[in-house]
PDB file of C-alpha atoms in Angstrom:
ATOM      1  CA  MET A  62       0.030   0.011   0.009  1.00 41.00           C
ATOM      2  CA  THR A  63       1.434   3.371  -0.999  1.00 49.00           C
ATOM      3  CA  GLN A  64       1.604   6.241   1.383  1.00 50.00           C
ATOM      4  CA  ALA A  65       3.035   9.704   0.658  1.00 48.00           C
ATOM      5  CA  LYS A  66       5.385  10.896   3.410  1.00 47.00           C
ATOM      6  CA  GLY A  67       3.667  13.406   5.575  1.00 49.00           C
ATOM      7  CA  SER A  68       0.478  13.303   3.478  1.00 62.00           C
ATOM      8  CA  PRO A  69      -2.544  14.696   5.235  1.00 72.00           C
ATOM      9  CA  MET A  70      -5.653  12.729   6.313  1.00 88.00           C
ATOM     10  CA  LEU A  71      -8.360  12.729   3.644  1.00 93.00           C
ATOM     11  CA  ARG A  72     -11.909  11.664   4.420  1.00 96.00           C
ATOM     12  CA  ILE A  73     -13.808  10.413   1.355  1.00 97.00           C
ATOM     13  CA  LEU A  74     -17.439   9.450   0.952  1.00 97.00           C
ATOM     14  CA  LEU A  75     -18.288   7.203  -2.058  1.00 96.00           C
ATOM     15  CA  VAL A  76     -21.902   7.372  -3.288  1.00 96.00           C
ATOM     16  CA  ASP A  77     -23.044   4.810  -5.888  1.00 94.00           C
ATOM     17  CA  ASP A  78     -25.976   2.461  -5.961  1.00 91.00           C
ATOM     18  CA  HIS A  79     -23.865  -0.429  -7.357  1.00 91.00           C
ATOM     19  CA  ALA A  80     -22.026  -2.340  -4.687  1.00 93.00           C
ATOM     20  CA  VAL A  81     -19.416  -3.702  -7.118  1.00 92.00           C
ATOM     21  CA  VAL A  82     -18.432  -0.172  -8.166  1.00 91.00           C
ATOM     22  CA  ARG A  83     -18.151   0.968  -4.589  1.00 92.00           C
ATOM     23  CA  GLN A  84     -15.992  -2.057  -3.791  1.00 92.00           C
ATOM     24  CA  GLY A  85     -13.662  -1.333  -6.709  1.00 91.00           C
ATOM     25  CA  LEU A  86     -13.367   2.317  -5.805  1.00 92.00           C
ATOM     26  CA  MET A  87     -12.694   1.405  -2.136  1.00 92.00           C
ATOM     27  CA  ARG A  88      -9.869  -0.833  -3.241  1.00 91.00           C
ATOM     28  CA  LEU A  89      -8.382   1.782  -5.527  1.00 92.00           C
ATOM     29  CA  LEU A  90      -8.558   4.693  -3.099  1.00 92.00           C
ATOM     30  CA  SER A  91      -7.483   2.701  -0.070  1.00 88.00           C
ATOM     31  CA  GLY A  92      -4.473   1.455  -1.968  1.00 88.00           C
ATOM     32  CA  ALA A  93      -3.517   4.986  -2.927  1.00 86.00           C
ATOM     33  CA  ASN A  94      -2.772   6.249   0.555  1.00 85.00           C
ATOM     34  CA  ASP A  95      -2.881   4.862   4.080  1.00 83.00           C
ATOM     35  CA  ASN A  96      -4.029   8.222   5.346  1.00 87.00           C
ATOM     36  CA  TRP A  97      -7.281   8.116   3.335  1.00 92.00           C
ATOM     37  CA  GLU A  98     -10.404   7.182   5.292  1.00 94.00           C
ATOM     38  CA  ILE A  99     -13.273   6.000   3.038  1.00 95.00           C
ATOM     39  CA  GLN A 100     -16.887   5.346   3.735  1.00 95.00           C
ATOM     40  CA  GLU A 101     -19.660   4.463   1.318  1.00 95.00           C
ATOM     41  CA  ALA A 102     -23.365   5.215   0.713  1.00 96.00           C
ATOM     42  CA  ALA A 103     -25.810   3.612  -1.652  1.00 94.00           C
ATOM     43  CA  HIS A 104     -27.917   6.701  -2.533  1.00 93.00           C
ATOM     44  CA  GLY A 105     -28.287  10.392  -1.883  1.00 93.00           C
ATOM     45  CA  PHE A 106     -30.281  10.309   1.300  1.00 94.00           C
ATOM     46  CA  GLU A 107     -27.800   7.862   2.872  1.00 96.00           C
ATOM     47  CA  ALA A 108     -25.042  10.214   1.781  1.00 96.00           C
ATOM     48  CA  LEU A 109     -26.637  13.201   3.401  1.00 97.00           C
ATOM     49  CA  ASP A 110     -27.079  11.171   6.637  1.00 97.00           C
ATOM     50  CA  ALA A 111     -23.397  10.256   6.546  1.00 97.00           C
ATOM     51  CA  LEU A 112     -22.394  13.864   5.969  1.00 97.00           C
ATOM     52  CA  ARG A 113     -24.436  14.991   8.939  1.00 97.00           C
ATOM     53  CA  ALA A 114     -22.973  12.330  11.174  1.00 97.00           C
ATOM     54  CA  SER A 115     -19.257  12.714  10.222  1.00 95.00           C
ATOM     55  CA  ALA A 116     -16.893  15.281   8.666  1.00 95.00           C
ATOM     56  CA  PHE A 117     -15.753  14.517   5.098  1.00 97.00           C
ATOM     57  CA  ASP A 118     -13.374  16.341   2.803  1.00 97.00           C
ATOM     58  CA  LEU A 119     -14.577  14.890  -0.525  1.00 97.00           C
ATOM     59  CA  VAL A 120     -17.721  13.213  -1.900  1.00 98.00           C
ATOM     60  CA  VAL A 121     -17.258  11.051  -5.024  1.00 97.00           C
ATOM     61  CA  LEU A 122     -20.715  10.468  -6.442  1.00 96.00           C
ATOM     62  CA  ASP A 123     -22.607   8.942  -9.407  1.00 93.00           C
ATOM     63  CA  LEU A 124     -25.320  10.836 -11.248  1.00 90.00           C
ATOM     64  CA  SER A 125     -27.814   8.075 -11.938  1.00 83.00           C
ATOM     65  CA  MET A 126     -29.031   6.722  -8.566  1.00 84.00           C
ATOM     66  CA  PRO A 127     -32.426   5.845  -7.072  1.00 79.00           C
ATOM     67  CA  ARG A 128     -34.359   8.181  -4.839  1.00 80.00           C
ATOM     68  CA  MET A 129     -32.230  11.237  -5.534  1.00 86.00           C
ATOM     69  CA  ASN A 130     -30.316  11.992  -8.663  1.00 86.00           C
ATOM     70  CA  GLY A 131     -26.749  13.116  -8.574  1.00 91.00           C
ATOM     71  CA  PHE A 132     -27.442  16.676  -9.648  1.00 92.00           C
ATOM     72  CA  ASP A 133     -29.801  17.191  -6.724  1.00 91.00           C
ATOM     73  CA  LEU A 134     -27.301  15.610  -4.357  1.00 95.00           C
ATOM     74  CA  VAL A 135     -24.527  17.952  -5.540  1.00 96.00           C
ATOM     75  CA  ARG A 136     -26.797  20.941  -4.918  1.00 94.00           C
ATOM     76  CA  ARG A 137     -27.635  19.728  -1.418  1.00 95.00           C
ATOM     77  CA  ILE A 138     -24.009  19.198  -0.588  1.00 97.00           C
ATOM     78  CA  ARG A 139     -23.016  22.665  -1.867  1.00 94.00           C
ATOM     79  CA  ARG A 140     -25.835  24.202   0.109  1.00 95.00           C
ATOM     80  CA  ASP A 141     -25.595  22.299   3.439  1.00 96.00           C
ATOM     81  CA  PHE A 142     -21.919  21.324   3.470  1.00 97.00           C
ATOM     82  CA  PRO A 143     -20.109  24.097   1.499  1.00 94.00           C
ATOM     83  CA  GLY A 144     -16.682  23.016   2.798  1.00 95.00           C
ATOM     84  CA  VAL A 145     -16.999  19.547   1.158  1.00 97.00           C
ATOM     85  CA  PHE A 146     -15.507  19.014  -2.311  1.00 97.00           C
ATOM     86  CA  VAL A 147     -17.595  17.157  -4.899  1.00 97.00           C
ATOM     87  CA  LEU A 148     -16.212  14.918  -7.721  1.00 97.00           C
ATOM     88  CA  VAL A 149     -18.725  13.308 -10.109  1.00 95.00           C
ATOM     89  CA  LEU A 150     -17.833   9.837 -11.366  1.00 93.00           C
ATOM     90  CA  THR A 151     -20.328   8.643 -13.962  1.00 88.00           C
ATOM     91  CA  MET A 152     -20.873   6.447 -17.024  1.00 83.00           C
ATOM     92  CA  HIS A 153     -22.293   9.487 -18.893  1.00 80.00           C
ATOM     93  CA  SER A 154     -19.705  10.972 -21.200  1.00 76.00           C
ATOM     94  CA  GLU A 155     -21.887  13.528 -22.984  1.00 74.00           C
ATOM     95  CA  GLU A 156     -20.888  17.149 -22.314  1.00 79.00           C
ATOM     96  CA  GLN A 157     -24.441  18.003 -21.299  1.00 79.00           C
ATOM     97  CA  TYR A 158     -24.037  15.939 -18.115  1.00 85.00           C
ATOM     98  CA  ALA A 159     -20.760  17.555 -17.289  1.00 88.00           C
ATOM     99  CA  VAL A 160     -22.139  21.037 -17.823  1.00 84.00           C
ATOM    100  CA  ARG A 161     -25.070  20.399 -15.528  1.00 87.00           C
ATOM    101  CA  ALA A 162     -22.798  18.839 -12.870  1.00 91.00           C
ATOM    102  CA  PHE A 163     -20.578  21.921 -12.823  1.00 90.00           C
ATOM    103  CA  GLU A 164     -23.644  24.191 -12.810  1.00 88.00           C
ATOM    104  CA  ALA A 165     -24.880  22.286  -9.742  1.00 91.00           C
ATOM    105  CA  GLY A 166     -21.618  22.940  -7.952  1.00 94.00           C
ATOM    106  CA  ALA A 167     -19.300  19.951  -8.630  1.00 95.00           C
ATOM    107  CA  GLN A 168     -15.604  20.657  -8.785  1.00 95.00           C
ATOM    108  CA  GLY A 169     -14.663  17.600 -10.869  1.00 95.00           C
ATOM    109  CA  PHE A 170     -16.101  15.264 -13.529  1.00 94.00           C
ATOM    110  CA  VAL A 171     -14.677  12.012 -14.697  1.00 92.00           C
ATOM    111  CA  THR A 172     -16.175   8.993 -16.416  1.00 88.00           C
ATOM    112  CA  LYS A 173     -16.150   5.424 -15.092  1.00 86.00           C
ATOM    113  CA  ASP A 174     -14.101   4.193 -18.025  1.00 83.00           C
ATOM    114  CA  CYS A 175     -11.168   6.341 -17.032  1.00 83.00           C
ATOM    115  CA  ALA A 176      -7.901   4.822 -15.946  1.00 84.00           C
ATOM    116  CA  ALA A 177      -7.185   4.561 -12.226  1.00 89.00           C
ATOM    117  CA  GLN A 178      -4.453   7.214 -12.464  1.00 90.00           C
ATOM    118  CA  GLU A 179      -6.860   9.751 -13.964  1.00 91.00           C
ATOM    119  CA  LEU A 180      -9.253   9.224 -11.057  1.00 92.00           C
ATOM    120  CA  LEU A 181      -6.424   9.723  -8.593  1.00 93.00           C
ATOM    121  CA  ASN A 182      -5.353  12.855 -10.432  1.00 93.00           C
ATOM    122  CA  ALA A 183      -8.966  14.132 -10.251  1.00 94.00           C
ATOM    123  CA  VAL A 184      -9.131  13.528  -6.498  1.00 95.00           C
ATOM    124  CA  ALA A 185      -5.746  15.289  -5.973  1.00 93.00           C
ATOM    125  CA  GLN A 186      -6.770  18.384  -8.021  1.00 93.00           C
ATOM    126  CA  VAL A 187     -10.261  18.736  -6.480  1.00 95.00           C
ATOM    127  CA  VAL A 188      -9.107  18.514  -2.914  1.00 94.00           C
ATOM    128  CA  ALA A 189      -6.424  21.015  -3.654  1.00 93.00           C
ATOM    129  CA  GLY A 190      -9.153  23.518  -4.567  1.00 93.00           C
ATOM    130  CA  GLY A 191      -8.943  23.098  -8.362  1.00 93.00           C
ATOM    131  CA  VAL A 192     -11.383  21.955 -10.976  1.00 93.00           C
ATOM    132  CA  TYR A 193     -10.861  18.757 -12.850  1.00 94.00           C
ATOM    133  CA  ILE A 194     -12.345  17.483 -16.114  1.00 90.00           C
ATOM    134  CA  SER A 195     -10.829  14.909 -18.494  1.00 82.00           C
ATOM    135  CA  THR A 196      -9.036  16.404 -21.459  1.00 75.00           C
ATOM    136  CA  ALA A 197     -11.232  14.542 -23.907  1.00 72.00           C
ATOM    137  CA  LEU A 198     -14.347  16.218 -22.525  1.00 82.00           C
ATOM    138  CA  ALA A 199     -12.909  19.618 -21.658  1.00 80.00           C
ATOM    139  CA  ALA A 200     -13.026  21.163 -25.112  1.00 75.00           C
ATOM    140  CA  ARG A 201     -16.619  20.166 -25.712  1.00 73.00           C
ATOM    141  CA  VAL A 202     -17.728  21.429 -22.272  1.00 73.00           C
ATOM    142  CA  ILE A 203     -15.981  24.801 -22.729  1.00 71.00           C
ATOM    143  CA  GLN A 204     -17.548  25.172 -26.171  1.00 68.00           C
ATOM    144  CA  GLN A 205     -21.004  24.540 -24.798  1.00 63.00           C
ATOM    145  CA  LEU A 206     -20.478  26.891 -21.838  1.00 62.00           C
ATOM    146  CA  HIS A 207     -19.039  29.787 -23.731  1.00 63.00           C
ATOM    147  CA  ALA A 208     -20.275  29.359 -27.312  1.00 55.00           C
ATOM    148  CA  PRO A 209     -23.536  27.378 -27.181  1.00 51.00           C
ATOM    149  CA  GLN A 210     -24.559  25.980 -30.482  1.00 49.00           C
ATOM    150  CA  PRO A 211     -27.986  24.665 -31.478  1.00 45.00           C
ATOM    151  CA  GLY A 212     -27.736  21.250 -29.892  1.00 51.00           C
ATOM    152  CA  PRO A 213     -29.794  18.207 -28.893  1.00 60.00           C
ATOM    153  CA  LYS A 214     -33.216  18.716 -27.497  1.00 74.00           C
ATOM    154  CA  LEU A 215     -31.962  17.299 -24.188  1.00 79.00           C
ATOM    155  CA  ASP A 216     -30.977  20.904 -23.350  1.00 79.00           C
ATOM    156  CA  LEU A 217     -34.704  21.703 -23.113  1.00 86.00           C
ATOM    157  CA  LEU A 218     -35.224  19.220 -20.208  1.00 87.00           C
ATOM    158  CA  SER A 219     -34.890  20.138 -16.553  1.00 86.00           C
ATOM    159  CA  ASN A 220     -32.653  17.962 -14.399  1.00 83.00           C
ATOM    160  CA  ARG A 221     -35.767  16.229 -12.984  1.00 86.00           C
ATOM    161  CA  GLU A 222     -37.052  15.552 -16.452  1.00 89.00           C
ATOM    162  CA  LEU A 223     -33.710  14.211 -17.607  1.00 87.00           C
ATOM    163  CA  ASP A 224     -33.636  11.904 -14.573  1.00 86.00           C
ATOM    164  CA  ILE A 225     -37.113  10.583 -15.319  1.00 90.00           C
ATOM    165  CA  LEU A 226     -36.193  10.172 -19.011  1.00 89.00           C
ATOM    166  CA  GLN A 227     -33.186   8.059 -18.027  1.00 84.00           C
ATOM    167  CA  ARG A 228     -35.367   5.839 -15.896  1.00 87.00           C
ATOM    168  CA  ILE A 229     -38.019   5.363 -18.602  1.00 90.00           C
ATOM    169  CA  VAL A 230     -35.314   4.446 -21.107  1.00 86.00           C
ATOM    170  CA  LYS A 231     -33.914   1.926 -18.624  1.00 83.00           C
ATOM    171  CA  GLY A 232     -37.365   0.274 -18.502  1.00 86.00           C
ATOM    172  CA  GLN A 233     -38.680   1.460 -15.118  1.00 87.00           C
ATOM    173  CA  LYS A 234     -42.412   1.719 -14.679  1.00 90.00           C
ATOM    174  CA  LEU A 235     -43.858   5.117 -13.777  1.00 91.00           C
ATOM    175  CA  THR A 236     -44.997   3.629 -10.420  1.00 91.00           C
ATOM    176  CA  ASP A 237     -41.493   2.500  -9.613  1.00 89.00           C
ATOM    177  CA  ILE A 238     -40.054   5.866 -10.685  1.00 89.00           C
ATOM    178  CA  ALA A 239     -42.583   7.578  -8.407  1.00 89.00           C
ATOM    179  CA  GLU A 240     -41.591   5.321  -5.449  1.00 87.00           C
ATOM    180  CA  ASP A 241     -37.819   5.799  -6.076  1.00 84.00           C
ATOM    181  CA  LEU A 242     -38.161   9.641  -6.315  1.00 85.00           C
ATOM    182  CA  HIS A 243     -40.742   9.997  -3.542  1.00 84.00           C
ATOM    183  CA  LEU A 244     -43.197  11.617  -5.934  1.00 88.00           C
ATOM    184  CA  SER A 245     -46.851  10.922  -6.744  1.00 91.00           C
ATOM    185  CA  ILE A 246     -47.600   8.948  -9.892  1.00 92.00           C
ATOM    186  CA  LYS A 247     -49.512  11.949 -11.103  1.00 93.00           C
ATOM    187  CA  THR A 248     -46.435  14.119 -10.819  1.00 92.00           C
ATOM    188  CA  VAL A 249     -44.293  11.605 -12.681  1.00 92.00           C
ATOM    189  CA  SER A 250     -46.902  11.280 -15.393  1.00 92.00           C
ATOM    190  CA  THR A 251     -46.996  15.061 -15.744  1.00 92.00           C
ATOM    191  CA  HIS A 252     -43.203  15.164 -16.098  1.00 93.00           C
ATOM    192  CA  LYS A 253     -43.378  12.453 -18.776  1.00 92.00           C
ATOM    193  CA  THR A 254     -46.038  14.509 -20.675  1.00 92.00           C
ATOM    194  CA  HIS A 255     -43.728  17.546 -20.550  1.00 92.00           C
ATOM    195  CA  ILE A 256     -40.819  15.482 -21.778  1.00 91.00           C
ATOM    196  CA  LEU A 257     -42.801  14.252 -24.715  1.00 91.00           C
ATOM    197  CA  GLU A 258     -43.875  17.791 -25.603  1.00 90.00           C
ATOM    198  CA  LYS A 259     -40.388  19.263 -25.298  1.00 90.00           C
ATOM    199  CA  LEU A 260     -38.832  16.531 -27.460  1.00 89.00           C
ATOM    200  CA  GLY A 261     -41.650  16.548 -29.968  1.00 88.00           C
ATOM    201  CA  LEU A 262     -42.430  12.906 -29.464  1.00 89.00           C
ATOM    202  CA  ASP A 263     -45.810  11.239 -29.428  1.00 86.00           C
ATOM    203  CA  SER A 264     -45.391   7.845 -27.592  1.00 86.00           C
ATOM    204  CA  THR A 265     -43.367   5.964 -24.958  1.00 87.00           C
ATOM    205  CA  ALA A 266     -41.720   3.869 -27.722  1.00 86.00           C
ATOM    206  CA  ALA A 267     -40.565   7.073 -29.471  1.00 85.00           C
ATOM    207  CA  LEU A 268     -39.286   8.310 -26.189  1.00 87.00           C
ATOM    208  CA  ILE A 269     -37.274   5.163 -25.471  1.00 86.00           C
ATOM    209  CA  ARG A 270     -35.903   5.218 -29.031  1.00 84.00           C
ATOM    210  CA  PHE A 271     -34.842   8.879 -28.642  1.00 85.00           C
ATOM    211  CA  GLY A 272     -33.173   8.019 -25.344  1.00 83.00           C
ATOM    212  CA  LEU A 273     -31.207   5.125 -26.752  1.00 80.00           C
ATOM    213  CA  GLU A 274     -30.109   7.131 -29.800  1.00 77.00           C
ATOM    214  CA  HIS A 275     -28.807   9.904 -27.516  1.00 76.00           C
ATOM    215  CA  HIS A 276     -27.271   7.517 -24.961  1.00 72.00           C
ATOM    216  CA  VAL A 277     -29.579   8.771 -22.172  1.00 77.00           C
ATOM    217  CA  GLY A 278     -30.215   5.490 -20.377  1.00 62.00           C
ATOM    218  CA  ALA A 279     -27.545   4.412 -17.966  1.00 47.00           C
ATOM    219  CA  PRO A 280     -25.127   2.129 -19.828  1.00 46.00           C
ATOM    220  CA  PRO A 281     -24.322  -1.280 -18.399  1.00 40.00           C
ATOM    221  CA  LEU A 282     -21.685  -1.498 -15.731  1.00 39.00           C
ATOM    222  CA  PRO A 283     -18.145  -1.886 -16.941  1.00 40.00           C
ATOM    223  CA  GLU A 284     -16.746  -5.406 -16.729  1.00 37.00           C
ATOM    224  CA  HIS A 285     -14.075  -4.034 -14.383  1.00 36.00           C
ATOM    225  CA  LEU A 286     -12.697  -0.880 -13.015  1.00 39.00           C
ATOM    226  CA  HIS A 287      -9.096  -0.158 -13.980  1.00 38.00           C
ATOM    227  CA  VAL A 288      -7.716  -0.928 -10.524  1.00 36.00           C
ATOM    228  CA  PRO A 289      -4.000  -1.597 -10.214  1.00 37.00           C
ATOM    229  CA  ASP A 290      -2.678  -3.649  -7.281  1.00 35.00           C
ATOM    230  CA  HIS A 291      -0.559  -0.748  -6.090  1.00 34.00           C
ATOM    231  CA  PRO A 292      -1.775   2.507  -7.662  1.00 37.00           C
ATOM    232  CA  PRO A 293       0.632   5.396  -7.261  1.00 37.00           C
ATOM    233  CA  LEU A 294      -0.378   8.529  -5.412  1.00 36.00           C
ATOM    234  CA  PRO A 295      -0.219  11.455  -7.875  1.00 39.00           C
ATOM    235  CA  ASP A 296       1.957  14.461  -7.063  1.00 39.00           C
ATOM    236  CA  ALA A 297      -0.096  16.590  -9.470  1.00 37.00           C
ATOM    237  CA  ALA A 298      -3.167  16.354 -11.617  1.00 42.00           C
ATOM    238  CA  PRO A 299      -2.373  17.054 -15.236  1.00 42.00           C
ATOM    239  CA  GLY A 300      -6.025  16.992 -16.432  1.00 52.00           C
ATOM    240  CA  ALA A 301      -7.653  19.966 -18.024  1.00 47.00           C
ATOM    241  CA  ALA A 302      -8.944  22.644 -15.680  1.00 46.00           C
ATOM    242  CA  MET A 303     -11.609  25.192 -16.482  1.00 46.00           C
TER     243      MET A 303
END
């Protein structure tokens, strides 16, 4: 196990609804530094309970989770725990997700198919007070932030509508979505109607087809995380900063 000499204590909270992902991340981060304490949570409400109970320096969270989506969790953390850094780790590589994550208050955004070293670089840069985004995504995000072009109709959807669209594309029934999000079935149905109207679609089948074409539904879990046996602790994070 690697330990940087004189490195400070770092308390990290991992938030992901997939146990296999949390286990892989625990192994990676625990192997990076003996002074890093890591806890985990399966969803946003559990994460907020953990933040109220203990002090953390960094939250690493997914965007697609039951009960509370990652965008809302980022906002809650920024509002209620302003001293905690937030790094988004997600399967969504579209720039729209990164833009929304940064707008919500995240300081870093990496995708789950990144190499272990890039994730460690992201952690290092975010906790140092910087902003991290992978080089491959940075140019597209900056372009959308500073020179928006007519883009996909997804831009028309609110974060809640985008979350519900993701769940519909994944095959969830409206009743299950309502239960997961603690909403009434009527509210979820209204959101679905608004989504159809904004996207100019006329059926659930068309909605699902649109979602698949635009990679909105959460992709399957990767077969493995890129976790080395002894990952090095980065001295600096070379990723693109905004």
